[in-house]
Amino acid sequence: MTDIGFDGQVAIVTGAGQGLGREHALQLAARGARVVVNDVGGSVDGTGADAGPAQQVADEINTVGGEAVANTDSVASQAGGEAIVRTALDAFGRLDIVVNNAGILRDKSFHNLTPDLLDPVMQVHLFGAFWVTLPAWKVMREQSYGRIINTTSAAGLFGNFGQTNYGAAKMGLVGLTKALAQEGRRRNVLANVIAPGARTRMTKELLGPLADSLDPEAVTPVVVYLASDQCDVTGQILSVAGGRVSRVVVAEPLGYFSDNLTPEQVRDNWESIASLEGLIVPENANEEIGLLLKVAR
């Protein structure tokens, strides 16, 4: 097969002023994509604003012969999401790829959680993906082509102490991606989600000694593939870190069935209920319901 390229295509990368987003923007541009580099330029906790980071990445792309424009609208509002997409359409006349990467951290143990620690995290991570993807989705449906890459986290998939806000937002992105995959498949609009492990300003304190081996550059090849017209997978969760890529699945076994289920039966048959033997990976909610029918027969 030919090398992956993006000649004539347009990508939006949110949170692209630093870290993972910067690498995504640079590598998409290096392969021919015209890129909207979105970043408000705030601190890790989402406060403040600085047009510098987005502009610096756009300049870096343009200096080597690529095409990029900077955008500093916030993903956390509907108006911001629409403005980001409008930037792509005004600058380049089309839109093919959205990489939802923007994020902030406001970690706190659950019993100390307050609205000012919860709301902004949900607005940037989860609502931000909605607000950017929604206007982009309409364009992609109309042209019968598009690629959406969302960014979840191990904290969402598996949980992490002190990150109930972040983890809930990140797992919400999995649900968003799964539903988008169902809605977009017939129009060749594919949606996948990555759970990256990389050294960034958000994670360097959390990773400890692992940080040295987790370069952001090792995550971007997966994003480049998922963003390409050579990608034909949708609705997948991929764990990506340090050169390792693996599929993460939501799976279930047949479990235990009773036509007159009681709490005592749940207690007494917990081993069967919790067994991981014979795992099945439903492709959608209807397939999961089909499992219930199969067990009940």
PDB file of N, CA and C in Angstrom, residues 231-271:
ATOM      1  N   CYS A 231      -7.668   4.194   6.943  1.00  0.00           N
ATOM      2  CA  CYS A 231      -8.274   3.609   8.142  1.00  0.00           C
ATOM      3  C   CYS A 231      -9.699   3.172   7.818  1.00  0.00           C
ATOM      4  N   ASP A 232     -10.033   1.941   8.175  1.00  0.00           N
ATOM      5  CA  ASP A 232     -11.396   1.460   7.966  1.00  0.00           C
ATOM      6  C   ASP A 232     -12.014   0.917   9.252  1.00  0.00           C
ATOM      7  N   VAL A 233     -11.402   1.223  10.394  1.00  0.00           N
ATOM      8  CA  VAL A 233     -11.956   0.776  11.670  1.00  0.00           C
ATOM      9  C   VAL A 233     -12.697   1.936  12.320  1.00  0.00           C
ATOM     10  N   THR A 234     -13.715   1.614  13.089  1.00  0.00           N
ATOM     11  CA  THR A 234     -14.470   2.646  13.784  1.00  0.00           C
ATOM     12  C   THR A 234     -14.984   2.095  15.104  1.00  0.00           C
ATOM     13  N   GLY A 235     -15.170   2.991  16.065  1.00  0.00           N
ATOM     14  CA  GLY A 235     -15.668   2.594  17.378  1.00  0.00           C
ATOM     15  C   GLY A 235     -14.663   1.874  18.242  1.00  0.00           C
ATOM     16  N   GLN A 236     -13.376   2.006  17.932  1.00  0.00           N
ATOM     17  CA  GLN A 236     -12.346   1.285  18.670  1.00  0.00           C
ATOM     18  C   GLN A 236     -11.693   2.164  19.740  1.00  0.00           C
ATOM     19  N   ILE A 237     -11.252   1.511  20.799  1.00  0.00           N
ATOM     20  CA  ILE A 237     -10.468   2.146  21.860  1.00  0.00           C
ATOM     21  C   ILE A 237      -9.059   1.592  21.757  1.00  0.00           C
ATOM     22  N   LEU A 238      -8.085   2.465  21.612  1.00  0.00           N
ATOM     23  CA  LEU A 238      -6.701   2.017  21.486  1.00  0.00           C
ATOM     24  C   LEU A 238      -5.853   2.625  22.589  1.00  0.00           C
ATOM     25  N   SER A 239      -5.170   1.768  23.335  1.00  0.00           N
ATOM     26  CA  SER A 239      -4.194   2.203  24.324  1.00  0.00           C
ATOM     27  C   SER A 239      -2.857   2.377  23.617  1.00  0.00           C
ATOM     28  N   VAL A 240      -2.237   3.544  23.796  1.00  0.00           N
ATOM     29  CA  VAL A 240      -1.020   3.875  23.056  1.00  0.00           C
ATOM     30  C   VAL A 240      -0.007   4.497  24.006  1.00  0.00           C
ATOM     31  N   ALA A 241       1.165   3.891  24.121  1.00  0.00           N
ATOM     32  CA  ALA A 241       2.201   4.441  24.999  1.00  0.00           C
ATOM     33  C   ALA A 241       3.547   3.813  24.693  1.00  0.00           C
ATOM     34  N   GLY A 242       4.566   4.639  24.539  1.00  0.00           N
ATOM     35  CA  GLY A 242       5.933   4.159  24.421  1.00  0.00           C
ATOM     36  C   GLY A 242       6.184   3.181  23.302  1.00  0.00           C
ATOM     37  N   GLY A 243       5.434   3.292  22.199  1.00  0.00           N
ATOM     38  CA  GLY A 243       5.593   2.378  21.080  1.00  0.00           C
ATOM     39  C   GLY A 243       4.663   1.181  21.106  1.00  0.00           C
ATOM     40  N   ARG A 244       3.919   0.988  22.170  1.00  0.00           N
ATOM     41  CA  ARG A 244       2.969  -0.129  22.273  1.00  0.00           C
ATOM     42  C   ARG A 244       1.579   0.353  21.918  1.00  0.00           C
ATOM     43  N   VAL A 245       0.884  -0.427  21.109  1.00  0.00           N
ATOM     44  CA  VAL A 245      -0.496  -0.126  20.741  1.00  0.00           C
ATOM     45  C   VAL A 245      -1.331  -1.373  20.986  1.00  0.00           C
ATOM     46  N   SER A 246      -2.450  -1.228  21.679  1.00  0.00           N
ATOM     47  CA  SER A 246      -3.316  -2.382  21.910  1.00  0.00           C
ATOM     48  C   SER A 246      -4.767  -1.935  21.945  1.00  0.00           C
ATOM     49  N   ARG A 247      -5.622  -2.845  21.558  1.00  0.00           N
ATOM     50  CA  ARG A 247      -7.059  -2.586  21.589  1.00  0.00           C
ATOM     51  C   ARG A 247      -7.578  -2.806  23.002  1.00  0.00           C
ATOM     52  N   VAL A 248      -8.427  -1.906  23.451  1.00  0.00           N
ATOM     53  CA  VAL A 248      -9.122  -2.053  24.731  1.00  0.00           C
ATOM     54  C   VAL A 248     -10.585  -2.320  24.406  1.00  0.00           C
ATOM     55  N   VAL A 249     -11.177  -3.281  25.098  1.00  0.00           N
ATOM     56  CA  VAL A 249     -12.554  -3.655  24.777  1.00  0.00           C
ATOM     57  C   VAL A 249     -13.443  -3.595  26.017  1.00  0.00           C
ATOM     58  N   VAL A 250     -14.713  -3.363  25.779  1.00  0.00           N
ATOM     59  CA  VAL A 250     -15.750  -3.555  26.789  1.00  0.00           C
ATOM     60  C   VAL A 250     -16.388  -4.892  26.471  1.00  0.00           C
ATOM     61  N   ALA A 251     -16.229  -5.840  27.380  1.00  0.00           N
ATOM     62  CA  ALA A 251     -16.633  -7.209  27.091  1.00  0.00           C
ATOM     63  C   ALA A 251     -17.438  -7.783  28.242  1.00  0.00           C
ATOM     64  N   GLU A 252     -18.165  -8.846  27.952  1.00  0.00           N
ATOM     65  CA  GLU A 252     -18.908  -9.537  29.009  1.00  0.00           C
ATOM     66  C   GLU A 252     -19.072 -11.005  28.669  1.00  0.00           C
ATOM     67  N   PRO A 253     -19.113 -11.869  29.689  1.00  0.00           N
ATOM     68  CA  PRO A 253     -19.405 -13.289  29.467  1.00  0.00           C
ATOM     69  C   PRO A 253     -20.918 -13.490  29.494  1.00  0.00           C
ATOM     70  N   LEU A 254     -21.352 -14.723  29.276  1.00  0.00           N
ATOM     71  CA  LEU A 254     -22.782 -14.997  29.336  1.00  0.00           C
ATOM     72  C   LEU A 254     -23.324 -14.835  30.753  1.00  0.00           C
ATOM     73  N   GLY A 255     -22.485 -15.101  31.756  1.00  0.00           N
ATOM     74  CA  GLY A 255     -22.907 -14.863  33.131  1.00  0.00           C
ATOM     75  C   GLY A 255     -23.862 -15.914  33.672  1.00  0.00           C
ATOM     76  N   TYR A 256     -24.737 -15.484  34.553  1.00  0.00           N
ATOM     77  CA  TYR A 256     -25.675 -16.380  35.240  1.00  0.00           C
ATOM     78  C   TYR A 256     -27.095 -15.958  34.898  1.00  0.00           C
ATOM     79  N   PHE A 257     -27.978 -16.917  34.717  1.00  0.00           N
ATOM     80  CA  PHE A 257     -29.376 -16.598  34.402  1.00  0.00           C
ATOM     81  C   PHE A 257     -30.315 -17.347  35.336  1.00  0.00           C
ATOM     82  N   SER A 258     -31.374 -16.653  35.749  1.00  0.00           N
ATOM     83  CA  SER A 258     -32.479 -17.264  36.475  1.00  0.00           C
ATOM     84  C   SER A 258     -33.763 -16.587  36.011  1.00  0.00           C
ATOM     85  N   ASP A 259     -34.816 -17.358  35.788  1.00  0.00           N
ATOM     86  CA  ASP A 259     -36.075 -16.741  35.365  1.00  0.00           C
ATOM     87  C   ASP A 259     -36.855 -16.189  36.550  1.00  0.00           C
ATOM     88  N   ASN A 260     -36.268 -16.322  37.752  1.00  0.00           N
ATOM     89  CA  ASN A 260     -36.901 -15.745  38.945  1.00  0.00           C
ATOM     90  C   ASN A 260     -35.785 -15.282  39.885  1.00  0.00           C
ATOM     91  N   LEU A 261     -34.998 -14.316  39.408  1.00  0.00           N
ATOM     92  CA  LEU A 261     -33.776 -13.915  40.092  1.00  0.00           C
ATOM     93  C   LEU A 261     -34.076 -13.317  41.460  1.00  0.00           C
ATOM     94  N   THR A 262     -33.280 -13.756  42.462  1.00  0.00           N
ATOM     95  CA  THR A 262     -33.399 -13.231  43.820  1.00  0.00           C
ATOM     96  C   THR A 262     -32.049 -12.681  44.274  1.00  0.00           C
ATOM     97  N   PRO A 263     -32.035 -11.807  45.276  1.00  0.00           N
ATOM     98  CA  PRO A 263     -30.763 -11.321  45.806  1.00  0.00           C
ATOM     99  C   PRO A 263     -29.867 -12.451  46.292  1.00  0.00           C
ATOM    100  N   GLU A 264     -30.480 -13.487  46.854  1.00  0.00           N
ATOM    101  CA  GLU A 264     -29.694 -14.606  47.351  1.00  0.00           C
ATOM    102  C   GLU A 264     -29.022 -15.369  46.211  1.00  0.00           C
ATOM    103  N   GLN A 265     -29.697 -15.465  45.065  1.00  0.00           N
ATOM    104  CA  GLN A 265     -29.075 -16.107  43.917  1.00  0.00           C
ATOM    105  C   GLN A 265     -27.888 -15.296  43.402  1.00  0.00           C
ATOM    106  N   VAL A 266     -28.021 -13.978  43.427  1.00  0.00           N
ATOM    107  CA  VAL A 266     -26.894 -13.133  43.038  1.00  0.00           C
ATOM    108  C   VAL A 266     -25.715 -13.409  43.960  1.00  0.00           C
ATOM    109  N   ARG A 267     -25.966 -13.446  45.260  1.00  0.00           N
ATOM    110  CA  ARG A 267     -24.916 -13.731  46.238  1.00  0.00           C
ATOM    111  C   ARG A 267     -24.306 -15.107  46.019  1.00  0.00           C
ATOM    112  N   ASP A 268     -25.127 -16.112  45.849  1.00  0.00           N
ATOM    113  CA  ASP A 268     -24.645 -17.492  45.796  1.00  0.00           C
ATOM    114  C   ASP A 268     -23.998 -17.850  44.462  1.00  0.00           C
ATOM    115  N   ASN A 269     -24.255 -17.064  43.436  1.00  0.00           N
ATOM    116  CA  ASN A 269     -23.710 -17.370  42.108  1.00  0.00           C
ATOM    117  C   ASN A 269     -22.742 -16.293  41.629  1.00  0.00           C
ATOM    118  N   TRP A 270     -22.181 -15.591  42.604  1.00  0.00           N
ATOM    119  CA  TRP A 270     -21.291 -14.498  42.231  1.00  0.00           C
ATOM    120  C   TRP A 270     -20.089 -14.962  41.402  1.00  0.00           C
ATOM    121  N   GLU A 271     -19.596 -16.149  41.677  1.00  0.00           N
ATOM    122  CA  GLU A 271     -18.443 -16.650  40.927  1.00  0.00           C
ATOM    123  C   GLU A 271     -18.772 -16.776  39.443  1.00  0.00           C
TER     124      GLU A 271
END
